[in-house]
Short mmCIF file of C-alpha atoms in Angstrom, two decimals:
data_model
loop_
_atom_site.label_atom_id
_atom_site.label_comp_id
_atom_site.label_asym_id
_atom_site.label_seq_id
_atom_site.Cartn_x
_atom_site.Cartn_y
_atom_site.Cartn_z
CA MET A 1 0.00 0.00 0.00
CA LYS A 2 1.29 3.47 -0.82
CA PRO A 3 2.04 5.85 2.04
CA TRP A 4 -0.76 8.40 2.32
CA TRP A 5 1.64 11.20 1.45
CA SER A 6 2.64 9.54 -1.84
CA LEU A 7 -0.79 10.42 -3.20
CA LEU A 8 0.22 14.07 -2.95
CA VAL A 9 3.70 13.58 -4.30
CA GLY A 10 2.48 11.28 -7.06
CA TRP A 11 4.62 8.21 -6.44
CA SER A 12 5.78 5.77 -3.82
CA CYS A 13 9.44 4.87 -3.51
CA ALA A 14 9.73 1.08 -3.56
CA LEU A 15 13.18 0.08 -2.41
CA TRP A 16 14.85 -2.72 -4.34
CA PHE A 17 16.73 -5.49 -2.57
CA PRO A 18 19.72 -6.92 -4.47
CA VAL A 19 19.33 -10.40 -3.00
CA ALA A 20 15.67 -11.27 -3.48
CA GLY A 21 14.15 -12.79 -0.37
CA ALA A 22 17.52 -12.90 1.35
CA GLN A 23 17.85 -12.08 5.02
CA ALA A 24 21.11 -11.07 6.63
CA ALA A 25 22.82 -13.73 8.67
CA GLN A 26 21.23 -13.80 12.10
CA SER A 27 24.18 -12.31 13.96
CA CYS A 28 22.35 -10.73 16.90
CA GLY A 29 20.63 -13.89 18.17
CA GLY A 30 17.02 -14.59 19.07
CA GLN A 31 14.01 -15.87 17.18
CA PRO A 32 12.46 -14.01 14.22
CA GLY A 33 9.72 -11.50 14.98
CA LEU A 34 8.71 -9.16 17.78
CA PRO A 35 8.17 -10.44 21.35
CA ALA A 36 4.58 -11.45 22.10
CA GLY A 37 2.56 -8.41 23.12
CA ALA A 38 5.42 -6.02 22.34
CA ALA A 39 4.57 -2.32 22.38
CA THR A 40 4.51 -1.00 18.82
CA GLY A 41 4.26 2.47 17.31
CA VAL A 42 6.72 5.36 17.28
CA PHE A 43 9.29 5.95 20.03
CA ARG A 44 11.68 8.84 20.53
CA GLY A 45 14.81 9.19 22.62
CA THR A 46 18.51 8.52 22.17
CA VAL A 47 20.53 5.75 20.55
CA ALA A 48 24.23 5.72 21.37
CA GLY A 49 23.94 9.28 22.68
CA GLN A 50 22.25 10.67 19.55
CA PRO A 51 18.60 11.82 19.32
CA ALA A 52 16.71 9.17 17.36
CA VAL A 53 13.22 7.97 16.43
CA LEU A 54 12.17 4.30 16.20
CA SER A 55 9.20 2.81 14.34
CA LEU A 56 7.96 -0.65 15.36
CA GLY A 57 5.05 -2.65 14.02
CA ALA A 58 4.18 -1.98 10.39
CA ASP A 59 7.93 -1.93 9.73
CA GLU A 60 11.06 -1.78 11.79
CA ARG A 61 13.35 1.17 11.19
CA TYR A 62 14.91 4.09 13.00
CA SER A 63 16.58 7.34 12.08
CA TYR A 64 18.90 9.78 13.77
CA GLU A 65 17.19 13.14 13.92
CA LYS A 66 20.20 15.04 12.58
CA THR A 67 19.96 13.21 9.22
CA GLY A 68 16.40 11.92 8.83
CA LEU A 69 17.73 8.87 6.95
CA ASP A 70 16.15 5.51 7.76
CA ILE A 71 18.19 2.60 9.07
CA ASN A 72 16.27 -0.58 8.30
CA LEU A 73 16.06 -3.25 10.96
CA GLU A 74 15.29 -6.96 11.17
CA ALA A 75 13.34 -7.92 14.28
CA PHE A 76 14.11 -10.88 16.55
CA HIS A 77 13.33 -11.65 20.17
CA SER A 78 14.48 -13.70 23.12
CA GLY A 79 11.66 -13.94 25.63
CA GLN A 80 10.51 -10.34 26.11
CA THR A 81 13.82 -8.88 24.92
CA LEU A 82 13.53 -7.19 21.55
CA ILE A 83 16.55 -7.68 19.31
CA LEU A 84 16.85 -5.37 16.31
CA GLN A 85 19.55 -6.10 13.78
CA GLU A 86 20.88 -3.34 11.53
CA SER A 87 21.56 -4.97 8.19
CA VAL A 88 23.46 -3.50 5.25
CA SER A 89 24.25 -4.78 1.80
CA ASP A 90 27.58 -6.40 1.09
CA ARG A 91 27.58 -6.28 -2.71
CA ALA A 92 30.90 -8.07 -3.05
CA ALA A 93 29.53 -11.05 -1.16
CA GLY A 94 26.06 -10.78 -2.70
CA GLU A 95 24.35 -10.72 0.68
CA ARG A 96 23.39 -8.54 3.58
CA ARG A 97 25.34 -8.47 6.82
CA ALA A 98 24.73 -7.20 10.32
CA ARG A 99 26.22 -3.80 11.15
CA ALA A 100 24.92 -3.43 14.70
CA CYS A 101 22.56 -4.97 17.24
CA LEU A 102 20.02 -3.25 19.47
CA ARG A 103 18.88 -5.23 22.51
CA LEU A 104 15.90 -3.62 24.21
CA THR A 105 13.69 -4.50 27.14
CA PRO A 106 10.19 -3.08 27.70
CA GLY A 107 9.49 -0.50 30.37
CA ALA A 108 6.64 1.69 31.54
CA ARG A 109 7.42 4.40 28.97
CA GLY A 110 8.88 2.44 26.08
CA TRP A 111 12.15 0.59 25.51
CA ALA A 112 15.64 0.68 27.01
CA GLY A 113 18.81 -1.26 26.36
CA THR A 114 22.01 -1.10 24.32
CA TRP A 115 23.29 -0.52 20.77
CA THR A 116 26.36 -2.60 19.97
CA LYS A 117 28.43 -2.28 16.81
CA ALA A 118 29.11 -5.58 15.05
CA GLY A 119 32.43 -7.10 16.13
CA THR A 120 32.52 -5.25 19.44
CA LYS A 121 31.33 -6.18 22.92
CA VAL A 122 30.73 -2.85 24.63
CA GLY A 123 27.18 -1.58 24.13
CA MET A 124 26.07 2.05 24.19
CA PRO A 125 22.83 3.05 25.95
CA VAL A 126 19.45 3.27 24.23
CA THR A 127 16.44 4.97 25.81
CA LEU A 128 13.23 5.37 23.83
CA SER A 129 9.83 6.59 25.09
CA ARG A 130 6.50 6.37 23.31
CA LEU A 131 5.98 9.44 21.16
CA HIS A 132 2.95 11.60 21.88
CA ALA A 133 2.64 13.32 18.52
CA ALA A 134 0.06 15.90 19.54
CA ALA A 135 2.51 17.39 22.05
CA ILE A 136 5.21 18.07 19.43
CA PRO A 137 5.31 21.82 18.65
CA PHE A 138 5.36 22.89 15.02
CA ALA A 139 8.67 24.34 13.84
CA LEU A 140 7.12 25.48 10.53
CA PRO A 141 4.05 27.53 9.61
CA VAL A 142 1.06 25.37 10.55
CA THR A 143 -0.77 24.00 7.51
CA PRO A 144 -3.43 21.31 6.94
CA GLY A 145 -0.85 19.00 5.42
CA LEU A 146 1.56 19.42 8.32
CA GLN A 147 -1.21 18.79 10.84
CA LYS A 148 -2.25 15.63 8.99
CA LEU A 149 1.35 14.45 8.82
CA ARG A 150 1.86 14.93 12.58
CA ARG A 151 -1.36 13.03 13.29
CA ASP A 152 -1.05 10.18 10.78
CA ASP A 153 2.71 9.73 10.34
CA PRO A 154 4.64 11.27 13.26
CA TYR A 155 7.76 9.30 12.35
CA SER A 156 7.98 11.14 9.01
CA PHE A 157 6.80 14.40 10.58
CA LEU A 158 9.88 14.51 12.80
CA LYS A 159 12.14 14.25 9.74
CA ILE A 160 11.02 17.64 8.40
CA ASN A 161 9.77 19.49 11.49
CA HIS A 162 12.69 21.89 11.87
CA ALA A 163 13.70 25.29 10.53
CA TRP A 164 13.99 25.55 6.73
CA ASN A 165 16.16 28.02 4.84
CA ARG A 166 14.43 30.80 2.88
CA THR A 167 16.32 32.67 0.17
CA SER A 168 16.93 36.37 0.73
CA ASP A 169 14.35 37.36 -1.89
CA GLY A 170 11.78 34.97 -0.43
CA THR A 171 11.12 33.20 -3.75
CA SER A 172 12.20 29.73 -2.62
CA VAL A 173 12.84 27.65 0.49
CA ARG A 174 15.39 24.87 1.03
CA GLU A 175 14.65 21.89 3.29
CA PRO A 176 18.14 21.23 4.69
CA ARG A 177 18.09 17.45 5.31
CA SER A 178 16.92 16.50 1.83
CA GLY A 179 18.48 19.56 0.19
CA LEU A 180 15.33 20.07 -1.91
CA THR A 181 14.34 23.61 -2.88
CA TYR A 182 10.77 24.62 -3.69
CA PRO A 183 9.18 27.91 -4.79
CA ARG A 184 7.30 30.44 -2.70
CA LEU A 185 5.36 33.48 -3.90
CA PRO A 186 6.06 36.56 -1.77
CA GLY A 187 2.95 38.63 -1.20
CA GLU A 188 0.58 35.76 -1.96
CA SER A 189 -1.92 34.27 0.48
CA ALA A 190 -0.66 32.26 3.44
CA ALA A 191 -2.89 29.43 2.21
CA LEU A 192 -1.13 29.29 -1.17
CA ASN A 193 2.37 29.35 0.29
CA GLY A 194 1.22 26.80 2.87
CA ALA A 195 0.14 24.49 0.06
CA LEU A 196 3.60 24.87 -1.50
CA GLN A 197 5.18 24.06 1.86
CA ASP A 198 3.05 20.91 2.14
CA ARG A 199 4.13 19.73 -1.29
CA GLN A 200 7.78 20.38 -0.47
CA ALA A 201 7.45 18.48 2.81
CA MET A 202 6.14 15.41 1.04
CA HIS A 203 8.90 15.55 -1.58
CA ALA A 204 11.51 15.94 1.18
CA ILE A 205 10.19 12.86 2.98
CA ALA A 206 10.19 10.91 -0.27
CA ALA A 207 13.76 12.00 -1.00
CA LEU A 208 14.98 10.95 2.45
CA GLU A 209 13.21 7.59 2.15
CA CYS A 210 14.72 7.00 -1.28
CA ARG A 211 18.25 7.92 -0.23
CA SER A 212 17.92 5.70 2.83
CA GLY A 213 17.85 2.67 0.54
CA GLY A 214 21.56 2.85 -0.19
CA ASP A 215 22.69 0.89 2.87
CA TRP A 216 20.01 -1.73 2.40
CA SER A 217 20.34 -2.17 -1.36
CA GLY A 218 24.02 -1.42 -1.76
CA MET A 219 23.25 1.07 -4.54
CA ASP A 220 23.95 4.79 -4.93
CA THR A 221 20.48 6.25 -4.51
CA ASP A 222 19.30 9.80 -5.11
CA TYR A 223 16.24 12.01 -5.62
CA SER A 224 16.12 15.37 -7.38
CA LEU A 225 13.23 17.72 -8.05
CA ASP A 226 12.44 20.45 -10.54
CA GLN A 227 9.45 22.55 -11.58
CA GLY A 228 8.56 23.46 -15.14
CA PRO A 229 7.45 26.88 -16.41
CA ARG A 230 5.04 28.62 -14.09
CA PHE A 231 1.53 29.67 -15.14
CA LEU A 232 0.13 32.55 -13.13
CA SER A 233 -3.23 34.21 -13.67
CA ALA A 234 -5.45 36.31 -11.42
CA LYS A 235 -6.83 33.22 -9.65
CA LEU A 236 -4.54 30.31 -10.56
CA LEU A 237 -0.99 29.05 -10.14
CA SER A 238 0.21 26.00 -12.06
CA PHE A 239 3.48 24.21 -12.80
CA LEU A 240 4.80 20.69 -13.40
CA ASP A 241 6.69 18.86 -10.65
CA THR A 242 9.34 16.53 -12.09
CA ALA A 243 11.08 14.13 -9.70
CA ASP A 244 14.06 12.12 -10.98
CA PHE A 245 14.91 9.35 -8.56
CA TYR A 246 16.89 6.18 -8.23
CA CYS A 247 16.10 4.11 -5.15
CA GLY A 248 17.93 0.98 -6.32
CA GLY A 249 16.97 -1.44 -9.06
CA ALA A 250 17.45 -1.89 -12.77
CA HIS A 251 16.97 1.72 -13.81
CA PRO A 252 16.23 5.24 -12.57
CA ASN A 253 12.68 6.58 -12.63
CA ILE A 254 10.94 9.83 -13.33
CA SER A 255 7.63 11.06 -11.95
CA GLN A 256 5.77 14.08 -13.32
CA GLN A 257 2.79 15.62 -11.61
CA GLY A 258 0.89 18.68 -12.72
CA VAL A 259 0.02 21.14 -9.98
CA ILE A 260 -2.92 23.55 -10.24
CA LEU A 261 -3.64 25.69 -7.17
CA ASP A 262 -6.18 28.37 -6.35
CA ARG A 263 -4.11 31.46 -5.48
CA LEU A 264 -6.45 32.59 -2.70
CA THR A 265 -7.27 29.32 -0.93
CA GLY A 266 -4.28 27.15 -1.90
CA GLU A 267 -6.75 24.42 -2.86
CA ALA A 268 -5.46 21.82 -5.31
CA LEU A 269 -7.70 21.80 -8.38
CA ARG A 270 -8.58 19.10 -10.88
CA PRO A 271 -9.02 19.89 -14.58
CA ASP A 272 -12.80 19.51 -14.25
CA ASP A 273 -12.80 22.21 -11.57
CA ILE A 274 -11.92 24.58 -14.41
CA TRP A 275 -13.54 22.80 -17.36
CA PRO A 276 -16.48 20.82 -15.89
CA LEU A 277 -16.90 18.73 -19.05
CA LEU A 278 -13.23 17.78 -19.29
CA THR A 279 -13.69 14.17 -18.20
CA PRO A 280 -10.87 11.59 -18.18
CA GLY A 281 -12.31 10.22 -21.43
CA GLU A 282 -12.23 13.68 -23.00
CA GLN A 283 -8.64 14.16 -21.88
CA HIS A 284 -7.73 10.91 -23.63
CA ARG A 285 -9.51 11.95 -26.82
CA LEU A 286 -7.78 15.33 -26.84
CA TYR A 287 -4.40 13.78 -26.18
CA LEU A 288 -4.66 11.27 -29.04
CA GLY A 289 -5.96 13.98 -31.32
CA SER A 290 -2.98 16.20 -30.55
CA LEU A 291 -0.21 13.64 -31.05
CA PRO A 292 1.99 14.39 -34.06
CA ALA A 293 1.66 12.18 -37.13
CA GLY A 294 4.49 10.02 -38.43
CA PRO A 295 6.95 9.15 -35.65
CA GLY A 296 4.13 9.23 -33.10
CA ALA A 297 2.14 6.46 -34.81
CA GLU A 298 3.49 3.63 -32.63
CA CYS A 299 2.79 5.58 -29.46
CA ARG A 300 -0.68 6.42 -30.74
CA ASP A 301 -1.36 2.70 -31.25
CA LEU A 302 0.00 1.85 -27.80
CA LEU A 303 -1.98 4.56 -26.03
CA GLY A 304 -5.10 3.78 -28.00
CA SER A 305 -4.91 0.11 -27.01
CA ARG A 306 -4.59 0.74 -23.26
CA GLY A 307 -8.18 1.70 -22.65
CA GLN A 308 -8.22 5.04 -20.85
CA PRO A 309 -4.78 5.96 -19.46
CA ALA A 310 -4.37 8.42 -16.61
CA TYR A 311 -2.97 11.86 -17.37
CA THR A 312 -1.33 14.52 -15.30
CA VAL A 313 -2.40 18.03 -16.21
CA SER A 314 -0.81 21.44 -15.85
CA LEU A 315 -1.40 24.89 -17.32
CA LEU A 316 0.93 26.66 -19.71
CA ARG A 317 0.58 30.05 -21.36
CA GLY A 318 -0.26 28.34 -24.65
CA GLY A 319 -2.72 25.77 -23.37
CA LEU A 320 -3.45 22.75 -21.22
CA GLN A 321 -0.54 20.28 -20.99
CA LEU A 322 -1.38 16.55 -20.83
CA ILE A 323 1.17 13.81 -20.00
CA PRO A 324 0.35 10.07 -19.63
CA THR A 325 1.34 8.83 -16.16
CA ASP A 326 0.65 5.08 -16.01
CA LEU A 327 2.78 3.69 -18.83
CA PRO A 328 5.17 0.77 -18.15
CA HIS A 329 8.83 1.71 -18.02
CA VAL A 330 9.54 0.23 -21.45
CA ALA A 331 6.94 2.60 -22.92
CA GLN A 332 8.05 5.76 -21.10
CA ALA A 333 9.27 7.25 -24.38
CA CYS A 334 5.61 7.50 -25.36
CA ALA A 335 4.80 9.72 -22.38
CA GLU A 336 5.29 12.81 -24.51
CA PRO A 337 3.54 15.99 -23.37
CA VAL A 338 0.96 17.53 -25.66
CA VAL A 339 -0.53 21.00 -25.34
CA VAL A 340 -4.19 21.62 -26.15
CA GLY A 341 -4.98 25.26 -26.86
CA TYR A 342 -7.49 26.89 -24.51
CA ALA A 343 -9.75 27.81 -27.44
CA LYS A 344 -10.37 24.08 -28.04
CA LEU A 345 -11.52 23.73 -24.43
CA ARG A 346 -14.00 26.61 -24.35
CA ASP A 347 -17.04 24.41 -25.00
CA LEU A 348 -16.06 22.27 -22.01
CA SER A 349 -16.71 25.16 -19.62
CA PHE A 350 -19.39 27.82 -19.26
CA GLN A 351 -19.85 31.39 -18.14
CA GLY A 352 -20.41 31.72 -14.43
CA GLN A 353 -17.94 28.96 -13.66
CA PRO A 354 -15.39 30.34 -11.11
CA TYR A 355 -12.36 30.15 -13.41
CA PHE A 356 -13.99 30.84 -16.78
CA SER A 357 -12.74 34.42 -16.93
CA GLU A 358 -9.12 33.29 -16.48
CA PHE A 359 -9.17 31.99 -20.05
CA TYR A 360 -12.14 33.47 -21.91
CA LYS A 361 -14.02 36.69 -22.42
CA PRO A 362 -17.82 36.60 -22.02
#
């Protein structure tokens, strides 16, 4: 299942494991799985003297707060002692190996024990208490997306809940752990800039998750982000988010997602919020009708045979941009953008519609 925030970003980073189904040698002892009745959820405290956050239950991972990068864990137990094994890829040997062992015992507030580096005998203290997300103060302007993230995914919330760096002219902000920069519009509504902050937060989390896969997969992973030309009218802001990422596997990937926002409310809009009759079927018809002849014939046949593909939509000065989003990787070359002039879309809207005057005169 995709993380809830991937629906906003437009993708979910699936980490690739170089040794399919392989588990690292069981170097830390114990039996597979969590202890019976073990407390699960999110815990915060220190590991080896460094502030850290631990997730138990749906998956087992932890991150040091100074980096926000996940360290994946394999869970074992001995009685009520929880044994978490840090495993990393050894590409030369074609397997994963243990890097460290955490041995934790339950307490009234969470877990306590030791972190021991592989090959050593002296453990360093670990103290982790159950996280009460609602008590965490916001370090950023409070937005609906940030509130939802704190409530639904506090582990990820802690990765980005710190001061970000705004450029001197206020036109962009850099999230320091991921290094991703995203635009802001000085003088615009707080709701609009809040929506941009929410999108940047989700991209930053995705980037950190992707880059975390390097230890586990043994690959050099990365995630970069760019925005296309910006469309700005009296009521609308639009651009195209393009994420290039490699989280391990046979090839890198690219995700493109059109963004259309109401400048006053920051609300994310669908194409049919602007052109009520622009259904998914109509988008498909317009896309096929706008493909160039000749070299585009094979792609036309492919797209025409796939039923009704999904499209991502953004606004340009010259028209509505459509890009197919659900093609298999081998057919990505056919995901060419086409631009449909606004005059061709006039009959799909009507006077009195909130955004009609952005494109047409009465």
